[in-house]
Coordinates of N, CA, C and O in Angstrom, one line a residue:
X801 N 38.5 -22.4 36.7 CA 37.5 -22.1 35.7 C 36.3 -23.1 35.8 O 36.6 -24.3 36.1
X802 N 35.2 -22.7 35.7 CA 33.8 -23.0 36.0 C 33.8 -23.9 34.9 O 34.1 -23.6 33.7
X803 N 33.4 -25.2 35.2 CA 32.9 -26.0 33.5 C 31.6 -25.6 33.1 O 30.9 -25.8 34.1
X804 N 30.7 -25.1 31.9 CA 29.5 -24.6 31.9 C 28.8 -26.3 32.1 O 29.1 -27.4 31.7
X805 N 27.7 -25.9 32.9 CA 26.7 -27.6 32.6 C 25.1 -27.1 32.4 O 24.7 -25.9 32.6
X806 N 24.4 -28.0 32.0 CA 23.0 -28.1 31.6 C 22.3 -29.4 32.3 O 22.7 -30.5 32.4
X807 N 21.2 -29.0 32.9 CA 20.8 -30.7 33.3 C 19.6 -30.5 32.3 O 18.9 -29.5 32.2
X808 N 19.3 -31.6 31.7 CA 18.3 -31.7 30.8 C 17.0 -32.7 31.4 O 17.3 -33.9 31.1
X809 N 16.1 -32.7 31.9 CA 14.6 -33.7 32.1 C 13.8 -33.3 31.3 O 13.2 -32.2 31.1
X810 N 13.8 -34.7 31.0 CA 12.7 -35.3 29.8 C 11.2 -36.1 30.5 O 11.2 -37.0 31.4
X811 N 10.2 -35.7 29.9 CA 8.4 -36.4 30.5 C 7.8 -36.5 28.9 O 7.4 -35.6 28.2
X812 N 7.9 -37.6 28.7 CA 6.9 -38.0 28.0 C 5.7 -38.7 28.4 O 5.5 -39.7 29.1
X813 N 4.7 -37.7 27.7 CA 3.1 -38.2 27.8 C 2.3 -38.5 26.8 O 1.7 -37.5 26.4
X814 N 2.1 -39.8 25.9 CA 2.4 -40.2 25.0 C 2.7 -39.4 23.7 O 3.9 -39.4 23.6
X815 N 2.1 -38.7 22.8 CA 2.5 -37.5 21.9 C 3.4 -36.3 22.3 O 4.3 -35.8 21.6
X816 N 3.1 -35.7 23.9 CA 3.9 -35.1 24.0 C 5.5 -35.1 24.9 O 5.9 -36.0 25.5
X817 N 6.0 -34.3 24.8 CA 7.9 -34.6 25.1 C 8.0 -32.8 26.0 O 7.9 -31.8 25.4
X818 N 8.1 -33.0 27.6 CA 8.5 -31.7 27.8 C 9.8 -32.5 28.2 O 10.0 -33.6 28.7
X819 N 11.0 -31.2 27.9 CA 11.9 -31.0 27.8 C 12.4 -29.7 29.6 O 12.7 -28.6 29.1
X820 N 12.5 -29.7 30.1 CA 13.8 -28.9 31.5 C 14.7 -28.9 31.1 O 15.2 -30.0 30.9
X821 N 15.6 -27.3 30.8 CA 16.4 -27.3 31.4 C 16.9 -26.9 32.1 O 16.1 -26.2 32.8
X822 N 18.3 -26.8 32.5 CA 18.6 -26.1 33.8 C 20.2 -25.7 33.4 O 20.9 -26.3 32.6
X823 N 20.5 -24.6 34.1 CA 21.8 -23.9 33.9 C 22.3 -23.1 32.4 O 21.9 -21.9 32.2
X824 N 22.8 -23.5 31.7 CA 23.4 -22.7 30.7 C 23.3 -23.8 29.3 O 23.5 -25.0 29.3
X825 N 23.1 -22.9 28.4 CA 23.1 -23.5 27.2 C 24.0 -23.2 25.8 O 23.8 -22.8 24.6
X826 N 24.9 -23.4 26.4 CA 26.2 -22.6 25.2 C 26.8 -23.3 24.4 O 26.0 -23.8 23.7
X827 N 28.3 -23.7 24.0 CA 28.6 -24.3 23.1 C 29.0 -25.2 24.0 O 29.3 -26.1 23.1
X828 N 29.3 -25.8 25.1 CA 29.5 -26.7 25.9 C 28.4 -28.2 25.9 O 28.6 -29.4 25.8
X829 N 27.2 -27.3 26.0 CA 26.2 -28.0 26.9 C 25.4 -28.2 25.3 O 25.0 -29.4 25.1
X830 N 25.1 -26.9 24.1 CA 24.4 -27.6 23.2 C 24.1 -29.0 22.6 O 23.0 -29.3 22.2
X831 N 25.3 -29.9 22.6 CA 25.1 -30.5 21.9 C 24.1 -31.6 22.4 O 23.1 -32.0 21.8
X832 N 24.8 -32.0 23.8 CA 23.9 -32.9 24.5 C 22.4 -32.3 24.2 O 21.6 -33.1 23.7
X833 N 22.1 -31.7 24.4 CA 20.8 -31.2 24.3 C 19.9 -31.8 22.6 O 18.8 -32.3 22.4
X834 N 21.0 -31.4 21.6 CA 20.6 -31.6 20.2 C 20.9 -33.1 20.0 O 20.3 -33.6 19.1
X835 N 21.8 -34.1 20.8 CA 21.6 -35.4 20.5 C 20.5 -35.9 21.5 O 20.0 -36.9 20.9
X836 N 19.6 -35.7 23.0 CA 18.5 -36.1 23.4 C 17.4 -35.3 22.8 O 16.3 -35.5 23.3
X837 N 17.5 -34.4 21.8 CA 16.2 -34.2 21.6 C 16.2 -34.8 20.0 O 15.1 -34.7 19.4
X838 N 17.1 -35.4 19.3 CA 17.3 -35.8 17.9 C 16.5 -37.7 18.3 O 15.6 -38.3 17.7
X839 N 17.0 -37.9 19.3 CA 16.5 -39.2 20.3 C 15.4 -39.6 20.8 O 15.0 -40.7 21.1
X840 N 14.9 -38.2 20.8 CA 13.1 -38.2 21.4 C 12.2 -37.9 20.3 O 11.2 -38.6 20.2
X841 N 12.7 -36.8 19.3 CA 11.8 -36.6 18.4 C 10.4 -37.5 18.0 O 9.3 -37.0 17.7
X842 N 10.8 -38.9 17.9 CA 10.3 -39.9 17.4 C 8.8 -39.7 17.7 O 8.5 -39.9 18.9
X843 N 8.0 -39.4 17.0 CA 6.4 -39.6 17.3 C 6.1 -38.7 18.3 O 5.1 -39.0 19.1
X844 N 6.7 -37.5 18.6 CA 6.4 -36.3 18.9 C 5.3 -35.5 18.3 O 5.4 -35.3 17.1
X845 N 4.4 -34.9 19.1 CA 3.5 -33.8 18.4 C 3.7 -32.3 18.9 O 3.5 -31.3 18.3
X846 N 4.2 -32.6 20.4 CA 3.7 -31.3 21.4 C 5.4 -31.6 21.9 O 5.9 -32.4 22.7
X847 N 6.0 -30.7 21.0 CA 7.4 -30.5 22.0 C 7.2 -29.0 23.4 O 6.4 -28.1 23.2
X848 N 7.7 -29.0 24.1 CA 7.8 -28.1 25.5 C 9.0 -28.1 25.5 O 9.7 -29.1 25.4
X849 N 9.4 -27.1 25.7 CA 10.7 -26.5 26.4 C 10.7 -26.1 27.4 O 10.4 -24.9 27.1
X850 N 10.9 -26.0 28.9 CA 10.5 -25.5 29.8 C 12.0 -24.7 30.4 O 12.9 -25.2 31.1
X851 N 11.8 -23.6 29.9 CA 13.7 -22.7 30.5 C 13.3 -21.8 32.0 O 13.7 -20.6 32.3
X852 N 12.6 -22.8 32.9 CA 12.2 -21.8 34.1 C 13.5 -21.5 35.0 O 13.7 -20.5 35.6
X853 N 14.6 -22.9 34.8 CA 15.9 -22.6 35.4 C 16.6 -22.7 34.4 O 17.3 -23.7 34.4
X854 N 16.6 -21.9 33.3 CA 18.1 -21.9 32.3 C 18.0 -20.2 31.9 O 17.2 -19.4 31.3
X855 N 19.4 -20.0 32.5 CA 20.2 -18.6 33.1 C 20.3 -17.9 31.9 O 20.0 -16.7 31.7
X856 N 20.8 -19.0 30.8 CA 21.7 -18.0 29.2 C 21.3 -19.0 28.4 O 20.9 -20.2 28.6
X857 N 21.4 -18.4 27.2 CA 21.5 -19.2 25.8 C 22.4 -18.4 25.0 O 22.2 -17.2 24.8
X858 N 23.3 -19.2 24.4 CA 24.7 -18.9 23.2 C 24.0 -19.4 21.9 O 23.1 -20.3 21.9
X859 N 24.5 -18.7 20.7 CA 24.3 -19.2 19.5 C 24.1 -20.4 19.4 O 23.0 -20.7 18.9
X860 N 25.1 -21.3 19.6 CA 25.2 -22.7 20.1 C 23.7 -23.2 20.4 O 23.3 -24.3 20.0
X861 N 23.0 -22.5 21.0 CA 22.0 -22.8 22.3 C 20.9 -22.5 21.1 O 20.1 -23.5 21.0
X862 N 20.8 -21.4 20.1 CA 19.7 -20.9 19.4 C 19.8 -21.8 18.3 O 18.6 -22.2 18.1
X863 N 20.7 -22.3 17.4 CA 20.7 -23.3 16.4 C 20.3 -24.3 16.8 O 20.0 -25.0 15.9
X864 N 20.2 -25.0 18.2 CA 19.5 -26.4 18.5 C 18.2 -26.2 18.3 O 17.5 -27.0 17.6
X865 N 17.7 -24.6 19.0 CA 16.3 -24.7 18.8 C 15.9 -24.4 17.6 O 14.7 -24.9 17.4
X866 N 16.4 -23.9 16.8 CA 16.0 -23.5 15.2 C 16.3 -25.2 14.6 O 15.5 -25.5 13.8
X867 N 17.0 -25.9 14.8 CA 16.8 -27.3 14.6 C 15.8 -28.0 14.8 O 15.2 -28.7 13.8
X868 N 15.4 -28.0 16.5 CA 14.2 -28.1 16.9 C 12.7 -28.1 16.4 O 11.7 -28.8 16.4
X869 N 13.0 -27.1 16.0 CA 11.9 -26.1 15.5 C 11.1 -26.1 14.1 O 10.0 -25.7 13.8
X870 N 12.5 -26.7 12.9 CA 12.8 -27.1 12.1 C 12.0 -28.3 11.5 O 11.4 -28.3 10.4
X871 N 12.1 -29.4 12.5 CA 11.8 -30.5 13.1 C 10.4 -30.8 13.6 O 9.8 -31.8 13.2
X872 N 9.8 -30.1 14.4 CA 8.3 -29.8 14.8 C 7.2 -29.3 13.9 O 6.1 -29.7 14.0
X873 N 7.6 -28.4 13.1 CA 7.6 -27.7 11.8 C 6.4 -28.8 11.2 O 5.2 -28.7 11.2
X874 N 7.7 -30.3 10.8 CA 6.8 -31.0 10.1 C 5.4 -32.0 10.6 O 4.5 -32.5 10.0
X875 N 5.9 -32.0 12.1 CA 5.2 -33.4 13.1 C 4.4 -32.8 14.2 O 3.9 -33.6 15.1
X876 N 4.3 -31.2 14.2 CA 3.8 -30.8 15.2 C 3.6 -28.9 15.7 O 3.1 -27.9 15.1
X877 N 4.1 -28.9 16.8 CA 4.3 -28.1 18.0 C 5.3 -27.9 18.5 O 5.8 -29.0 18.8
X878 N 6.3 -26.8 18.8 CA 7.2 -26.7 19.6 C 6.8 -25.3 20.4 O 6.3 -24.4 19.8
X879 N 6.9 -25.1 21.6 CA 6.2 -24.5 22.7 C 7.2 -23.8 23.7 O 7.7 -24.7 24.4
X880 N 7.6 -23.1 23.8 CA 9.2 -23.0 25.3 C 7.9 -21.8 25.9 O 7.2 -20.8 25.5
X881 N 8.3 -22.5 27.1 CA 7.7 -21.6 28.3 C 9.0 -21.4 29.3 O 10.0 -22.0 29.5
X882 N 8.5 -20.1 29.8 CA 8.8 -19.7 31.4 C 10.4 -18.9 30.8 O 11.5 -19.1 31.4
X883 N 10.3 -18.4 30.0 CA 11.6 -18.1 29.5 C 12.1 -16.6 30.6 O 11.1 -16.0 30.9
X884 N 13.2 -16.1 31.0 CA 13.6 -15.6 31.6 C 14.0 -14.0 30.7 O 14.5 -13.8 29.6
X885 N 13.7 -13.2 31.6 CA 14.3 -11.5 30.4 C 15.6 -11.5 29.7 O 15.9 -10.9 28.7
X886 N 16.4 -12.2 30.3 CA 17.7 -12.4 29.9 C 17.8 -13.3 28.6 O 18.9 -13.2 27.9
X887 N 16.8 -14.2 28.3 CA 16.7 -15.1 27.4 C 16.0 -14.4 26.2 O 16.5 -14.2 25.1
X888 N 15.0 -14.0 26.7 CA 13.8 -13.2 26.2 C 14.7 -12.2 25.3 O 14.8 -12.3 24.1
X889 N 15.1 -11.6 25.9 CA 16.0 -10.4 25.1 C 17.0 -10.8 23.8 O 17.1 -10.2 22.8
X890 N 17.6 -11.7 24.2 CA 18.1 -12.7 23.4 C 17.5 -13.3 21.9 O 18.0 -13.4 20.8
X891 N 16.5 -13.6 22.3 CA 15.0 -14.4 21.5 C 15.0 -13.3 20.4 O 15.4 -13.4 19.3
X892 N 14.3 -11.5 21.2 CA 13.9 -10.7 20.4 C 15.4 -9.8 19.7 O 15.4 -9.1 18.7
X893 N 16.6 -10.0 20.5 CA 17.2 -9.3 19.3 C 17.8 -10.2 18.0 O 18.4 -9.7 17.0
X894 N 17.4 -11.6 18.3 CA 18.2 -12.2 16.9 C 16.8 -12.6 15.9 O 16.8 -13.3 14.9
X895 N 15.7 -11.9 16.5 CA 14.4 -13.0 15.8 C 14.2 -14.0 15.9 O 13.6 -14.8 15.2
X896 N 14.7 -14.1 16.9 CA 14.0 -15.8 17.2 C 12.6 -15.8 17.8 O 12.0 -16.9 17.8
X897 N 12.1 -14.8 18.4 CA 11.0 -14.4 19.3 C 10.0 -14.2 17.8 O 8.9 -14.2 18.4
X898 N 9.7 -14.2 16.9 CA 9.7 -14.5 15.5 C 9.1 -15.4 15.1 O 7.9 -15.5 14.7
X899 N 10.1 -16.4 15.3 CA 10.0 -17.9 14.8 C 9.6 -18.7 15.8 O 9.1 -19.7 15.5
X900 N 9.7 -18.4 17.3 CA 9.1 -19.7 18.1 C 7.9 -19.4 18.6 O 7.3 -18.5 18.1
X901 N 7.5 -20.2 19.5 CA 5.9 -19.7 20.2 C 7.0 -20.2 21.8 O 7.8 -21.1 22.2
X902 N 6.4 -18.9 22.2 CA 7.2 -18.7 23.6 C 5.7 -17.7 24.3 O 5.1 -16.6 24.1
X903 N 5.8 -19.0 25.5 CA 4.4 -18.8 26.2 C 4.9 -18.2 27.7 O 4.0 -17.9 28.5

């Protein structure tokens, strides 16, 4: 059995925080994700999400970003580019395509 993984890179440019990820974002991999981005937040304006290599997103995966999002809400920007149809589809059938700005 496959272990799911995520590799997460982070670029900060002073205000802004882009975020990569890569592979899968499920109940394995969420968390790490929601403890480096709870870590970065700090004097964020321009969060990026960049999902040009991330395959899937699980519930798990959508509550980080509605956290996220939550979070940017008060200090800024949150942005996810390059998202994938598979993701995409995902986004628009729970409403999340809705609530984020997905470029």
């Amino acid at each position: 059995k496959e272990t799911a993984t995520v590799t997460i890179e982070k670029t900060r440019n002073n205000d802004e925080l882009i975020i990569t990820l890569e592979g899968r974002l499920d109940t394995m991999t969420a968390p790490s994700l929601e403890e480096e981005l709870k870590a970065s937040f700090d004097g964020v304006q321009k969060l990026i999400l960049d999902f040009k290599a991330l395959e899937y997103i699980s519930s798990a995966g959508l509550r980080v970003l509605l956290m996220a999002q939550k979070t940017m809400n008060k200090q800024g920007v949150m942005v996810i580019r390059n998202v994938n149809e598979t993701i995409a589809e995902v986004f628009e059938i729970t409403g999340f395509a809705d609530m984020l700005t997905i470029e």
